[in-house]
mmCIF file of C-alpha atoms in Angstrom:
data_model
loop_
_atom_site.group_PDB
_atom_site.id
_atom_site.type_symbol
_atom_site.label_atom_id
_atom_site.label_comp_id
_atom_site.label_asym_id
_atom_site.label_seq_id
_atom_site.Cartn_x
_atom_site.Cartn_y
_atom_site.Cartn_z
ATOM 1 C CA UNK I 246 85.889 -87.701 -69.808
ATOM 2 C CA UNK I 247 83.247 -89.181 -67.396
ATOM 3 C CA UNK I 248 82.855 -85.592 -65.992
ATOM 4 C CA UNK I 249 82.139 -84.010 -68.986
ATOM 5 C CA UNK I 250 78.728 -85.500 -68.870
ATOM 6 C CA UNK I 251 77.810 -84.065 -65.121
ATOM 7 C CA UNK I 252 75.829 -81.190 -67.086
ATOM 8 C CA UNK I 253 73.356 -83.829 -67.680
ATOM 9 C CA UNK I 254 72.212 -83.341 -64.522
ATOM 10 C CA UNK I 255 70.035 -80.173 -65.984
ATOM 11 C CA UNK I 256 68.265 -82.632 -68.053
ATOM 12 C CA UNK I 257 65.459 -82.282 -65.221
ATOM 13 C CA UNK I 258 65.021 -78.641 -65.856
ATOM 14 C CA UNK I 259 63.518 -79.780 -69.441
ATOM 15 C CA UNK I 260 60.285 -80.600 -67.459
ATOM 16 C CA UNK I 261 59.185 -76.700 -67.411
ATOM 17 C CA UNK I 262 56.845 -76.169 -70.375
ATOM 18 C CA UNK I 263 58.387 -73.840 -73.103
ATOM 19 C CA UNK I 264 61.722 -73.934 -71.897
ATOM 20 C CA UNK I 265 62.378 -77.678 -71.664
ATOM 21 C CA UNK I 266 63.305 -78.227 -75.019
ATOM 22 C CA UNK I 267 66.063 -75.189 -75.215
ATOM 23 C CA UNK I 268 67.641 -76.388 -72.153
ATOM 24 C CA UNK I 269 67.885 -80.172 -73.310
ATOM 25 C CA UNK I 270 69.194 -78.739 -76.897
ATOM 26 C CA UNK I 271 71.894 -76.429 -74.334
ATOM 27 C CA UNK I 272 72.905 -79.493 -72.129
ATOM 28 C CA UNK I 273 73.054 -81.835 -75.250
ATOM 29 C CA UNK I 274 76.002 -79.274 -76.859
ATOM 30 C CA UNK I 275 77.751 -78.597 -74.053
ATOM 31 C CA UNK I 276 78.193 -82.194 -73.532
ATOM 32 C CA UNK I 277 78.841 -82.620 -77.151
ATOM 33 C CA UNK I 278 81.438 -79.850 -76.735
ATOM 34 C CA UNK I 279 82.858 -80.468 -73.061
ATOM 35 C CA UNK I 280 83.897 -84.104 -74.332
ATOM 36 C CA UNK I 281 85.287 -83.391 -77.435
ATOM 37 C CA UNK I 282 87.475 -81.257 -75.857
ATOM 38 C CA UNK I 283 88.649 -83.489 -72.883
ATOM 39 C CA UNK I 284 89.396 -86.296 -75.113
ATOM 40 C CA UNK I 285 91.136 -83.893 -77.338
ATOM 41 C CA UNK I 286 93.144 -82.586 -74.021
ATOM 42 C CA UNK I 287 93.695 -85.955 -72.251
ATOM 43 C CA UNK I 288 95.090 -87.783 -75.291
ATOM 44 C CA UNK I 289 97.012 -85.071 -76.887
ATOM 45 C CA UNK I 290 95.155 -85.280 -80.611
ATOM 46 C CA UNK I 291 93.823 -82.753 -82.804
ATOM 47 C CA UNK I 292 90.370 -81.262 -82.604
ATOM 48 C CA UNK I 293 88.645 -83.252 -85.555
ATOM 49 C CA UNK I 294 90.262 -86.782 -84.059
ATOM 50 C CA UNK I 295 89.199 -86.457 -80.919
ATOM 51 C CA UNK I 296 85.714 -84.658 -82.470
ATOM 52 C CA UNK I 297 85.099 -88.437 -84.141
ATOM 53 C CA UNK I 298 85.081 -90.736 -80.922
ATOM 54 C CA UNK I 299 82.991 -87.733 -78.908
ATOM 55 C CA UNK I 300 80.445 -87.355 -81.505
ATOM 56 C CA UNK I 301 80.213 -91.480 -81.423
ATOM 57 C CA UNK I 302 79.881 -91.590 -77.991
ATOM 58 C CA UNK I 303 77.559 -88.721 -77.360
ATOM 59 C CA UNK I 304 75.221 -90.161 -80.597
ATOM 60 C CA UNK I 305 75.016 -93.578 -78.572
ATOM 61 C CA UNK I 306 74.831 -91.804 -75.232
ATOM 62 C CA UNK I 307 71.854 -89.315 -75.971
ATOM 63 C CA UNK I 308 70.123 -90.813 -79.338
ATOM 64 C CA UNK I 309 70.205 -94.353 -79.615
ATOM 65 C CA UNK I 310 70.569 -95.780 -75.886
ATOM 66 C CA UNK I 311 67.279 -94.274 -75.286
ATOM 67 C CA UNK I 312 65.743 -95.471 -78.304
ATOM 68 C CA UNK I 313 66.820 -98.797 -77.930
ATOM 69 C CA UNK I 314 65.825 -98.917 -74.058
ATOM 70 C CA UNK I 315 62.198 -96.880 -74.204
ATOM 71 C CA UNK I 316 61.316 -97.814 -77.866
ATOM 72 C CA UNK I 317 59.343 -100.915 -76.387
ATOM 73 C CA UNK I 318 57.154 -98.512 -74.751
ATOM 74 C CA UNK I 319 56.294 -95.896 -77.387
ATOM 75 C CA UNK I 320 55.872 -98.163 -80.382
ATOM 76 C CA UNK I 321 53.972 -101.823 -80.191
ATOM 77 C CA UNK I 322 54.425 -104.293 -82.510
ATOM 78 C CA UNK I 323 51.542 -103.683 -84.121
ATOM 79 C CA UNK I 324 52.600 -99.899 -84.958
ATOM 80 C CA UNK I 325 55.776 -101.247 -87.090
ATOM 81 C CA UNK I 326 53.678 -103.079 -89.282
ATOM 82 C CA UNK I 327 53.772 -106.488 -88.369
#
């Protein structure tokens, strides 16, 4: 399933102004997609159990790994209330 995320490469492409954001939302699916269905393929299950682990692993993948790593940088302490 690794390969399923080489799309991400045209993550870079969301530095143009006004078409950044449609291309991110584009790669983001088709990643979202691309490993659902190699997962569904590889270990032989239906489309809704192998739609489970993909959407886990894409939400940690794109959402929260990048939250978690950059969030230092875009909120201080002092922004959360403390």
């Amino acid at each position: 399933t690794g390969i399923s995320y080489g799309p991400g490469i045209l993550i870079l492409l969301t530095t143009i102004p006004k078409v950044g954001p449609v291309v991110l939302f584009i790669v983001w699916v088709w990643i979202l997609i691309s490993v659902t269905r190699a997962i569904e393929v590889t270990h032989g299950v239906s489309l809704l159990k192998a739609a489970v682990p993909g959407f886990i692993g894409w939400f940690l993948a794109w959402i929260l790994l990048p939250v978690l790593m950059l969030g230092s940088f875009f909120f201080s302490s002092t922004d959360l209330g403390s």
